[in-house]
CSV table of C-alpha atoms and ligand atoms in Angstrom, one decimal:
chain,number,residue,atom,x,y,z
A,184,MET,CA,-35.8,-13.9,10.6
A,185,PRO,CA,-32.8,-11.9,9.7
A,186,GLN,CA,-31.0,-10.0,11.0
A,187,HIS,CA,-28.7,-7.1,10.2
A,188,ARG,CA,-26.6,-4.7,11.7
A,189,ILE,CA,-24.8,-1.7,9.9
A,190,ALA,CA,-22.8,1.0,11.2
A,191,VAL,CA,-23.5,4.0,10.7
A,192,LEU,CA,-21.5,7.1,10.4
A,193,PRO,CA,-23.0,10.1,9.9
A,194,GLY,CA,-19.7,12.9,9.8
A,195,ASP,CA,-20.6,17.0,9.6
A,196,GLY,CA,-22.4,19.6,8.0
A,197,ILE,CA,-25.5,18.2,6.8
A,198,GLY,CA,-24.4,14.2,7.5
A,199,PRO,CA,-26.6,14.6,10.0
A,200,GLU,CA,-29.5,16.4,8.4
A,201,VAL,CA,-29.9,13.8,5.9
A,202,MET,CA,-28.6,10.5,7.5
A,203,GLY,CA,-31.7,11.2,10.0
A,204,GLU,CA,-34.7,11.1,7.2
A,205,ALA,CA,-32.8,7.9,6.5
A,206,ARG,CA,-32.8,6.1,9.4
A,207,LYS,CA,-36.8,6.7,9.4
A,208,VAL,CA,-36.4,4.9,5.9
A,209,ILE,CA,-34.2,1.5,7.9
A,210,GLU,CA,-38.0,1.3,10.1
A,211,VAL,CA,-40.4,1.0,8.1
A,212,VAL,CA,-38.8,-1.0,5.6
A,213,ALA,CA,-36.7,-3.3,8.5
A,214,ALA,CA,-40.9,-4.0,9.3
A,215,ARG,CA,-42.3,-4.3,6.0
A,216,PHE,CA,-39.6,-6.6,4.5
A,217,ASP,CA,-39.5,-8.1,8.1
A,218,PHE,CA,-36.8,-8.4,9.1
A,219,ALA,CA,-34.2,-6.6,12.1
A,220,ILE,CA,-31.6,-3.8,11.5
A,221,SER,CA,-29.7,-3.0,14.2
A,222,SER,CA,-27.5,0.0,13.8
A,223,GLU,CA,-25.5,2.2,16.1
A,224,GLU,CA,-23.8,5.4,15.0
A,225,PHE,CA,-20.2,6.0,15.6
A,226,LEU,CA,-18.1,9.1,15.0
A,227,VAL,CA,-16.5,10.4,12.4
A,228,GLY,CA,-15.0,13.1,10.4
A,229,GLY,CA,-15.2,16.5,12.3
A,230,ALA,CA,-17.2,15.6,14.5
A,231,ALA,CA,-14.7,12.7,15.8
A,232,LEU,CA,-12.0,15.4,15.7
A,233,ASP,CA,-14.3,18.2,18.0
A,234,ALA,CA,-14.6,14.7,20.6
A,235,THR,CA,-11.4,13.4,20.2
A,236,GLY,CA,-9.3,17.2,20.9
A,237,ASN,CA,-8.4,17.6,17.6
A,238,THR,CA,-6.3,13.0,17.6
A,239,THR,CA,-8.1,11.1,14.7
A,240,PRO,CA,-11.3,11.5,12.6
A,241,LEU,CA,-11.5,7.9,12.8
A,242,PRO,CA,-11.3,7.0,16.6
A,243,GLU,CA,-10.8,3.2,17.1
A,244,GLU,CA,-14.6,2.9,18.7
A,245,THR,CA,-15.8,3.4,15.0
A,246,LEU,CA,-13.3,1.4,13.4
A,247,ASN,CA,-14.6,-1.7,15.8
A,248,GLY,CA,-18.1,-0.9,15.0
A,249,CYS,CA,-17.8,-0.5,11.5
A,250,GLU,CA,-15.6,-4.2,11.4
A,251,SER,CA,-18.6,-5.6,14.0
A,252,SER,CA,-21.1,-5.0,10.8
A,253,ASP,CA,-22.4,-6.3,7.8
A,254,ALA,CA,-22.2,-2.7,5.7
A,255,ILE,CA,-21.3,1.5,6.2
A,256,LEU,CA,-23.5,3.8,6.0
A,257,PHE,CA,-21.6,7.0,6.2
A,258,GLY,CA,-23.1,10.6,5.6
A,259,SER,CA,-20.1,12.6,5.1
A,260,VAL,CA,-17.3,14.8,6.1
A,261,GLY,CA,-15.0,17.7,6.2
A,262,GLY,CA,-15.5,21.7,6.9
A,263,PRO,CA,-14.0,24.5,6.9
A,264,LYS,CA,-13.0,24.1,11.1
A,265,TRP,CA,-10.4,21.7,10.0
A,266,GLU,CA,-9.0,22.4,6.9
A,267,GLU,CA,-6.2,24.4,8.5
A,268,LEU,CA,-5.0,20.6,10.7
A,269,PRO,CA,-2.1,19.2,8.9
A,270,PRO,CA,-4.0,16.4,5.9
A,271,ASP,CA,-3.3,13.5,7.8
A,272,ILE,CA,-5.9,14.2,10.5
A,273,GLN,CA,-8.2,15.8,8.0
A,274,PRO,CA,-11.7,13.9,7.9
A,275,GLU,CA,-11.1,13.1,4.6
A,276,ARG,CA,-7.8,11.9,4.1
A,277,GLY,CA,-7.6,10.6,7.5
A,278,ALA,CA,-11.1,9.0,8.3
A,279,LEU,CA,-12.2,8.0,4.7
A,280,LEU,CA,-9.4,6.6,2.9
A,281,PRO,CA,-8.3,4.2,5.5
A,282,LEU,CA,-11.7,3.1,6.0
A,283,ARG,CA,-11.5,2.2,1.5
A,284,LYS,CA,-7.9,0.7,2.4
A,285,HIS,CA,-8.7,-1.2,5.8
A,286,PHE,CA,-11.6,-2.7,4.6
A,287,GLY,CA,-10.3,-3.5,0.7
A,288,LEU,CA,-13.0,-2.0,-0.8
A,289,PHE,CA,-11.8,-1.4,-4.7
A,290,ALA,CA,-15.1,-1.4,-6.5
A,291,ASN,CA,-17.4,2.0,-7.2
A,292,LEU,CA,-20.3,2.0,-7.9
A,293,ARG,CA,-22.0,5.8,-8.8
A,294,PRO,CA,-24.9,6.1,-10.3
A,295,GLY,CA,-25.6,9.1,-12.7
A,296,VAL,CA,-29.3,9.1,-13.3
A,297,CYS,CA,-31.3,12.2,-14.2
A,298,HIS,CA,-34.8,11.9,-13.3
A,299,PRO,CA,-37.1,12.6,-16.2
A,300,SER,CA,-39.1,15.2,-14.5
A,301,LEU,CA,-35.5,16.8,-13.0
A,302,ILE,CA,-34.1,16.9,-16.9
A,303,ASP,CA,-34.9,20.8,-16.7
A,304,ALA,CA,-31.8,20.6,-13.3
A,305,SER,CA,-29.0,19.3,-15.4
A,306,PRO,CA,-27.6,21.8,-17.7
A,307,VAL,CA,-27.5,19.6,-20.7
A,308,LYS,CA,-30.6,20.9,-23.1
A,309,ASN,CA,-33.9,18.8,-22.7
A,310,SER,CA,-33.4,17.3,-26.0
A,311,LEU,CA,-31.3,15.9,-26.0
A,312,ILE,CA,-32.6,14.2,-22.7
A,313,PRO,CA,-36.0,13.7,-23.2
A,314,ASP,CA,-36.2,11.1,-21.0
A,315,GLY,CA,-33.0,11.8,-18.5
A,316,PHE,CA,-30.6,9.1,-18.2
A,317,ASN,CA,-29.4,5.8,-16.0
A,318,VAL,CA,-25.7,5.6,-16.0
A,319,LEU,CA,-23.7,3.6,-13.7
A,320,CYS,CA,-20.0,4.3,-13.5
A,321,VAL,CA,-17.9,1.5,-12.1
A,322,ARG,CA,-14.5,2.8,-11.0
A,323,GLU,CA,-11.2,0.9,-9.6
A,324,LEU,CA,-10.8,2.5,-6.0
A,325,THR,CA,-7.2,0.8,-4.9
A,326,GLY,CA,-5.1,1.0,-8.0
A,327,GLY,CA,-3.9,3.0,-10.4
A,328,ILE,CA,-1.7,6.2,-10.3
A,329,TYR,CA,-2.8,7.2,-7.4
A,330,PHE,CA,-1.3,4.7,-5.4
A,331,GLY,CA,1.8,3.1,-7.5
A,332,SER,CA,5.2,3.7,-6.2
A,333,PRO,CA,7.3,6.3,-6.7
A,334,LYS,CA,5.5,9.0,-5.8
A,335,GLU,CA,7.8,11.5,-5.2
A,336,ARG,CA,9.9,14.6,-6.0
A,337,ARG,CA,12.9,15.3,-6.6
A,338,GLU,CA,15.4,17.0,-8.3
A,339,GLU,CA,17.1,16.1,-11.8
A,340,ASN,CA,20.1,18.2,-13.9
A,341,GLY,CA,19.5,20.3,-11.0
A,342,GLU,CA,15.2,21.1,-11.7
A,343,GLU,CA,12.5,20.0,-9.8
A,344,VAL,CA,10.5,16.6,-10.4
A,345,ALA,CA,7.5,15.3,-9.9
A,346,ILE,CA,6.4,11.6,-10.6
A,347,ASP,CA,3.4,9.8,-10.0
A,348,THR,CA,2.8,6.1,-11.2
A,349,MET,CA,0.1,4.4,-13.1
A,350,VAL,CA,0.5,0.2,-12.3
A,351,TYR,CA,-2.9,-2.0,-13.0
A,352,ARG,CA,-2.0,-5.3,-12.2
A,353,ARG,CA,-4.0,-8.1,-14.0
A,354,SER,CA,-6.2,-9.3,-11.2
A,355,GLU,CA,-7.7,-6.1,-10.2
A,356,ILE,CA,-8.4,-5.3,-13.5
A,357,GLU,CA,-10.1,-8.3,-13.4
A,358,ARG,CA,-11.7,-7.9,-10.6
A,359,ILE,CA,-13.4,-4.6,-11.2
A,360,ALA,CA,-14.0,-6.0,-14.9
A,361,HIS,CA,-16.2,-8.6,-12.8
A,362,VAL,CA,-18.7,-6.5,-10.7
A,363,ALA,CA,-18.9,-4.1,-13.9
A,364,PHE,CA,-20.2,-7.1,-16.4
A,365,GLN,CA,-22.2,-8.6,-13.2
A,366,ALA,CA,-23.6,-4.6,-12.7
A,367,ALA,CA,-25.2,-5.0,-16.6
A,368,GLN,CA,-26.4,-8.2,-16.4
A,369,GLY,CA,-29.1,-6.5,-13.6
A,370,ARG,CA,-29.4,-3.9,-16.1
A,371,ARG,CA,-29.5,-3.0,-20.0
A,372,LYS,CA,-27.0,-5.6,-19.9
A,373,LYS,CA,-24.0,-2.9,-21.9
A,374,LEU,CA,-21.0,-2.2,-20.5
A,375,CYS,CA,-18.9,0.7,-22.0
A,376,SER,CA,-14.7,-0.1,-21.2
A,377,VAL,CA,-13.0,3.3,-21.4
A,378,ASP,CA,-9.2,3.2,-21.3
A,379,LYS,CA,-6.8,5.7,-23.2
A,380,ALA,CA,-5.3,2.4,-24.8
A,381,ASN,CA,-4.1,4.4,-27.6
A,382,VAL,CA,-1.4,6.4,-25.0
A,383,LEU,CA,-1.1,3.9,-22.0
A,384,GLN,CA,0.3,0.5,-21.5
A,385,ASN,CA,-1.6,0.3,-18.6
A,386,SER,CA,-4.5,0.9,-20.9
A,387,ARG,CA,-3.0,-1.9,-23.0
A,388,LEU,CA,-3.7,-4.2,-20.4
A,389,TRP,CA,-6.7,-3.6,-19.0
A,390,ARG,CA,-8.3,-3.7,-22.8
A,391,GLU,CA,-7.1,-6.9,-23.1
A,392,THR,CA,-7.9,-8.1,-20.2
A,393,VAL,CA,-11.4,-6.4,-20.1
A,394,VAL,CA,-12.5,-8.5,-23.5
A,395,GLU,CA,-11.1,-11.9,-21.9
A,396,VAL,CA,-13.6,-11.3,-18.5
A,397,ALA,CA,-16.0,-10.4,-21.2
A,398,LYS,CA,-16.1,-14.2,-23.1
A,399,GLY,CA,-18.0,-14.9,-19.3
A,400,TYR,CA,-20.4,-13.1,-20.6
A,401,PRO,CA,-21.8,-13.2,-23.6
A,402,ASP,CA,-25.2,-11.7,-22.7
A,403,VAL,CA,-23.5,-7.9,-22.2
A,404,GLU,CA,-22.4,-6.4,-25.0
A,405,LEU,CA,-19.6,-4.6,-24.9
A,406,SER,CA,-17.9,-1.6,-26.3
A,407,HIS,CA,-14.8,0.5,-25.3
A,408,LEU,CA,-14.1,4.5,-25.5
A,409,TYR,CA,-10.9,6.4,-24.9
A,410,VAL,CA,-11.4,8.5,-22.5
A,411,ASP,CA,-10.8,12.7,-24.2
A,412,ASN,CA,-14.3,10.4,-26.2
A,413,ALA,CA,-16.4,9.4,-23.3
A,414,ALA,CA,-16.0,13.0,-22.0
A,415,MET,CA,-17.4,13.7,-25.1
A,416,GLN,CA,-20.2,11.3,-25.4
A,417,LEU,CA,-21.6,11.4,-21.9
A,418,ILE,CA,-22.0,15.4,-22.7
A,419,ARG,CA,-23.6,15.0,-26.2
A,420,TYR,CA,-25.6,11.6,-25.5
A,421,ALA,CA,-25.8,10.2,-21.4
A,422,PRO,CA,-29.0,7.7,-22.7
A,423,ASP,CA,-26.9,6.0,-24.9
A,424,TYR,CA,-24.9,4.5,-22.3
A,425,ASP,CA,-25.3,1.9,-19.7
A,426,VAL,CA,-23.2,0.8,-17.2
A,427,ILE,CA,-20.0,2.6,-18.0
A,428,VAL,CA,-16.3,1.0,-16.2
A,429,THR,CA,-12.6,2.2,-15.9
A,430,GLY,CA,-9.9,3.1,-14.2
A,431,ASN,CA,-8.7,4.8,-10.6
A,432,LEU,CA,-8.1,8.1,-12.3
A,433,PHE,CA,-10.4,8.7,-15.2
A,434,GLY,CA,-13.2,7.0,-12.8
A,435,ASP,CA,-12.7,10.3,-10.2
A,436,ILE,CA,-13.2,12.9,-13.7
A,437,LEU,CA,-15.7,11.0,-15.6
A,438,SER,CA,-18.1,10.4,-11.9
A,439,ASP,CA,-18.1,13.5,-11.4
A,440,GLU,CA,-18.7,14.8,-14.7
A,441,MET,CA,-22.1,12.5,-14.4
A,442,ALA,CA,-22.9,13.8,-11.3
A,443,MET,CA,-23.2,17.5,-12.8
A,444,ILE,CA,-24.7,16.5,-15.6
A,445,SER,CA,-27.2,14.6,-13.4
A,446,GLY,CA,-28.7,17.9,-12.0
A,447,SER,CA,-28.1,17.6,-8.4
A,448,LEU,CA,-25.1,15.6,-6.7
A,449,GLY,CA,-28.1,15.9,-3.8
A,450,MET,CA,-29.2,12.9,-5.6
A,451,LEU,CA,-26.9,11.0,-6.4
A,452,PRO,CA,-26.1,8.1,-3.8
A,453,SER,CA,-22.6,5.7,-4.4
A,454,ALA,CA,-21.3,2.1,-3.3
A,455,SER,CA,-17.6,1.1,-2.7
A,456,LEU,CA,-17.3,-2.8,-2.1
A,457,GLY,CA,-14.9,-5.0,-1.4
A,458,GLU,CA,-14.8,-8.7,-2.4
A,459,PRO,CA,-18.1,-10.5,-2.6
A,460,ASP,CA,-18.7,-13.8,0.2
A,461,GLU,CA,-19.7,-16.7,-0.9
A,462,ASP,CA,-23.5,-15.7,-1.3
A,463,GLY,CA,-22.5,-12.9,-3.5
A,464,ARG,CA,-22.7,-10.1,-0.2
A,465,ASN,CA,-20.2,-7.4,-0.6
A,466,PHE,CA,-19.4,-5.6,2.9
A,467,GLY,CA,-20.0,-2.0,1.8
A,468,LEU,CA,-19.4,1.8,2.5
A,469,TYR,CA,-22.7,3.5,1.2
A,470,GLU,CA,-22.4,7.8,0.3
A,471,PRO,CA,-23.7,10.4,-0.7
A,472,SER,CA,-21.6,11.5,-4.4
A,473,GLY,CA,-21.0,15.0,-2.9
A,474,GLY,CA,-19.6,16.1,0.2
A,475,SER,CA,-21.3,18.2,4.1
A,476,ALA,CA,-22.4,21.6,2.2
A,477,PRO,CA,-21.1,23.2,5.4
A,478,ASP,CA,-22.4,26.9,2.8
A,479,ILE,CA,-26.5,24.5,3.7
A,480,ALA,CA,-25.8,22.6,6.8
A,481,GLY,CA,-28.1,23.0,9.8
A,482,GLN,CA,-30.4,24.9,7.5
A,483,GLY,CA,-33.1,21.9,7.0
A,484,ILE,CA,-32.9,22.3,3.2
A,485,ALA,CA,-30.9,19.9,2.2
A,486,ASN,CA,-31.6,16.9,0.0
A,487,PRO,CA,-32.0,13.6,1.9
A,488,ILE,CA,-32.3,12.1,-1.4
A,489,ALA,CA,-28.3,11.3,-2.5
A,490,GLN,CA,-29.0,9.6,1.9
A,491,ILE,CA,-31.6,7.3,1.5
A,492,LEU,CA,-31.0,5.8,-1.8
A,493,SER,CA,-27.7,4.9,-0.6
A,494,LEU,CA,-28.8,3.2,2.1
A,495,ALA,CA,-31.4,1.7,-0.7
A,496,MET,CA,-27.8,0.4,-2.2
A,497,LEU,CA,-26.3,-0.9,1.2
A,498,LEU,CA,-29.7,-3.4,1.4
A,499,ARG,CA,-29.0,-4.4,-2.0
A,500,TYR,CA,-25.4,-5.0,-2.6
A,501,SER,CA,-24.4,-5.8,1.7
A,502,LEU,CA,-27.9,-7.1,3.3
A,503,ALA,CA,-29.5,-9.0,0.0
A,504,GLU,CA,-32.3,-7.4,0.5
A,505,THR,CA,-33.6,-6.9,-3.1
A,506,ALA,CA,-37.7,-6.0,-2.3
A,507,ALA,CA,-36.7,-3.0,0.5
A,508,ALA,CA,-34.5,-2.0,-1.8
A,509,ASP,CA,-36.3,-1.6,-4.9
A,510,SER,CA,-39.0,-0.1,-3.3
A,511,ILE,CA,-37.2,2.5,-1.7
A,512,GLU,CA,-36.2,3.7,-5.2
A,513,ALA,CA,-39.5,3.8,-6.5
A,514,ALA,CA,-40.2,5.9,-3.7
A,515,VAL,CA,-38.0,8.2,-4.5
A,516,GLU,CA,-38.9,8.4,-7.5
A,517,LYS,CA,-43.0,8.4,-6.9
A,518,ALA,CA,-41.9,11.6,-4.8
A,519,ILE,CA,-40.1,13.0,-7.6
A,520,GLY,CA,-43.0,12.2,-9.4
A,521,ASP,CA,-45.7,13.7,-7.3
A,522,GLY,CA,-43.5,17.6,-7.9
A,523,PHE,CA,-42.3,17.2,-4.0
A,524,ARG,CA,-38.7,19.1,-4.0
A,525,THR,CA,-35.7,20.2,-2.4
A,526,GLY,CA,-34.2,23.4,-3.0
A,527,ASP,CA,-31.9,22.1,-5.2
A,528,ILE,CA,-34.0,21.0,-7.7
A,529,PHE,CA,-36.8,23.2,-7.2
A,530,SER,CA,-37.2,24.9,-10.6
A,531,GLY,CA,-40.6,26.7,-10.2
A,532,ALA,CA,-42.8,24.8,-12.9
A,533,GLU,CA,-46.1,23.9,-11.8
A,534,GLY,CA,-47.3,21.2,-9.7
A,535,GLU,CA,-44.0,21.4,-7.5
A,536,LYS,CA,-43.7,21.1,-3.9
A,537,GLN,CA,-40.9,22.8,-2.4
A,538,VAL,CA,-40.3,21.3,1.2
A,539,GLY,CA,-36.6,20.9,3.0
A,540,THR,CA,-35.3,18.0,4.1
A,541,ALA,CA,-37.9,16.3,6.3
A,542,GLY,CA,-40.4,17.9,3.9
A,543,MET,CA,-38.7,15.1,1.4
A,544,GLY,CA,-37.7,12.6,4.1
A,545,ALA,CA,-41.2,11.7,5.2
A,546,ALA,CA,-42.7,12.7,1.4
A,547,ILE,CA,-40.6,9.3,1.0
A,548,VAL,CA,-41.6,7.2,3.8
A,549,GLU,CA,-45.7,8.1,3.0
A,550,ARG,CA,-45.1,6.4,-0.2
A,551,LEU,CA,-43.0,3.4,1.1
B,837,LIG,P1,-20.2,19.4,-1.6
B,837,LIG,O1,-20.3,18.9,-2.3
B,837,LIG,O2,-20.2,19.4,0.1
B,837,LIG,O3,-20.9,20.8,-1.8
B,837,LIG,C1,-21.1,21.2,-3.5
B,837,LIG,C2,-22.0,22.0,-3.7
B,837,LIG,O4,-23.7,21.0,-3.7
B,837,LIG,C3,-22.5,22.8,-2.4
B,837,LIG,O5,-23.5,23.9,-3.3
B,837,LIG,C4,-24.3,21.9,-1.9
B,837,LIG,O6,-25.0,22.8,-1.2
B,837,LIG,C5,-24.3,21.1,-2.5
B,837,LIG,N1,-24.6,20.2,-1.9
B,837,LIG,C6,-24.1,18.6,-1.6
B,837,LIG,N2,-24.8,18.5,-1.0
B,837,LIG,C7,-26.1,18.5,-1.3
B,837,LIG,C8,-27.5,18.3,-1.0
B,837,LIG,N3,-27.7,16.9,-0.5
B,837,LIG,N4,-28.2,18.8,-1.3
B,837,LIG,C9,-28.4,19.8,-1.7
B,837,LIG,N5,-27.5,20.5,-2.2
B,837,LIG,C10,-26.2,19.5,-1.5
B,837,LIG,O7,-18.8,19.8,-1.6
B,837,LIG,P2,-17.2,21.0,-1.3
B,837,LIG,O8,-18.2,22.5,-1.4
B,837,LIG,O9,-16.2,20.5,-2.3
B,837,LIG,O10,-17.2,20.4,0.0
B,837,LIG,C11,-17.2,20.7,0.9
B,837,LIG,C12,-16.0,20.0,2.1
B,837,LIG,O11,-17.8,18.4,2.3
B,837,LIG,C13,-15.3,19.8,2.2
B,837,LIG,O12,-14.4,20.1,3.5
B,837,LIG,C14,-15.0,19.0,1.6
B,837,LIG,O13,-13.9,17.8,2.0
B,837,LIG,C15,-15.9,17.4,1.4
B,837,LIG,N6,-16.1,16.7,1.3
B,837,LIG,C16,-17.2,15.8,1.7
B,837,LIG,C17,-16.9,14.6,0.8
B,837,LIG,C18,-17.3,13.1,1.7
B,837,LIG,O14,-17.0,12.5,2.1
B,837,LIG,N7,-17.1,11.7,0.8
B,837,LIG,C19,-16.9,14.2,-0.3
B,837,LIG,C20,-16.9,15.3,-0.8
B,837,LIG,C21,-16.5,16.4,-0.2
């Protein structure tokens, strides 16, 4: 029987509430699909700051626990209580970014999915997305303008100047392009690369490299969009797109746009992956696309689906437990199809049943 080990980092706000539901799902799928999984919990974010007297949001014990695991299931971190702390120890900056860096998590996969029965929750007109949509945004996560140097403010001719530097190496573009092409091969075999090649040198290298990598994936149809056009096209007709691959800055913005037009942040998982090993398995960090939602924390009303689908991505990409991942995704679809709705996706339409976090978790577990 395969033995897996995952580090569970619930974090703050709604994190522990939605993680509780994901943990119930872990137990059911492990029993049903015949694998053993140990899932130890570690402190992260504000919870770790509270426990360590505001010393660190990422204690050494947590990092060690992640290192000895096959993957990390992350909740979310942050909240008003810790916003006044020095930037370096604030929950997101002091925990999430160091985790990404430490494990070389360069590929961020964010599905933007609007379920056909949830099109009313999307701000896009129903007539444009009659059957919903399912787009996967693959964002390069460790390069580009967020990390290039120099990155500074200085004075020039008596005036303040701020400088950020956008750098992409061919090897960085190649590895993210491979992730995106392989993702497209497992889906509808369409990849759209987004850049600003009409203006940026970085983007010219990006486009040339993606075209080169495409030769190894003749079964995938490749197209290109400038980022400004991509921002418009995704709103105009998201169902046209399957997988999108783009750099760090453009991916940051477009993946949030996808989340917005999908309807609710509470539905969307994400994966941040490193290099695959020889068996094609990746170490990864899996988390909901949204944050700790302090406005609804502690009320038992948060939508646990993003966390549960993050678990499905973990099973698929890091543990190669594809059947278990498929069954979780199918159970979520079924629960939505049967009318179960948390407050964020409840429209009051006939057949909808409003439930809380535990009610949605139970509806999914029953359908596994
Ligand atoms: P947020 O994503 O937490 O909340 C935005 C809105 O979406 C809120 O109205 C919230 O109630 C709703 N929402 C989010 N997840 C939901 C769910 N599962 N079910 C129902 N509704 C949900 O963003 P924010 O308010 O900008 O940030 C709150 C805190 O989270 C901040 O401290 C921020 O730094 C942190 N944050 C953390 C992460 C992370 O851990 N990766 C990401 C983003 C924000």
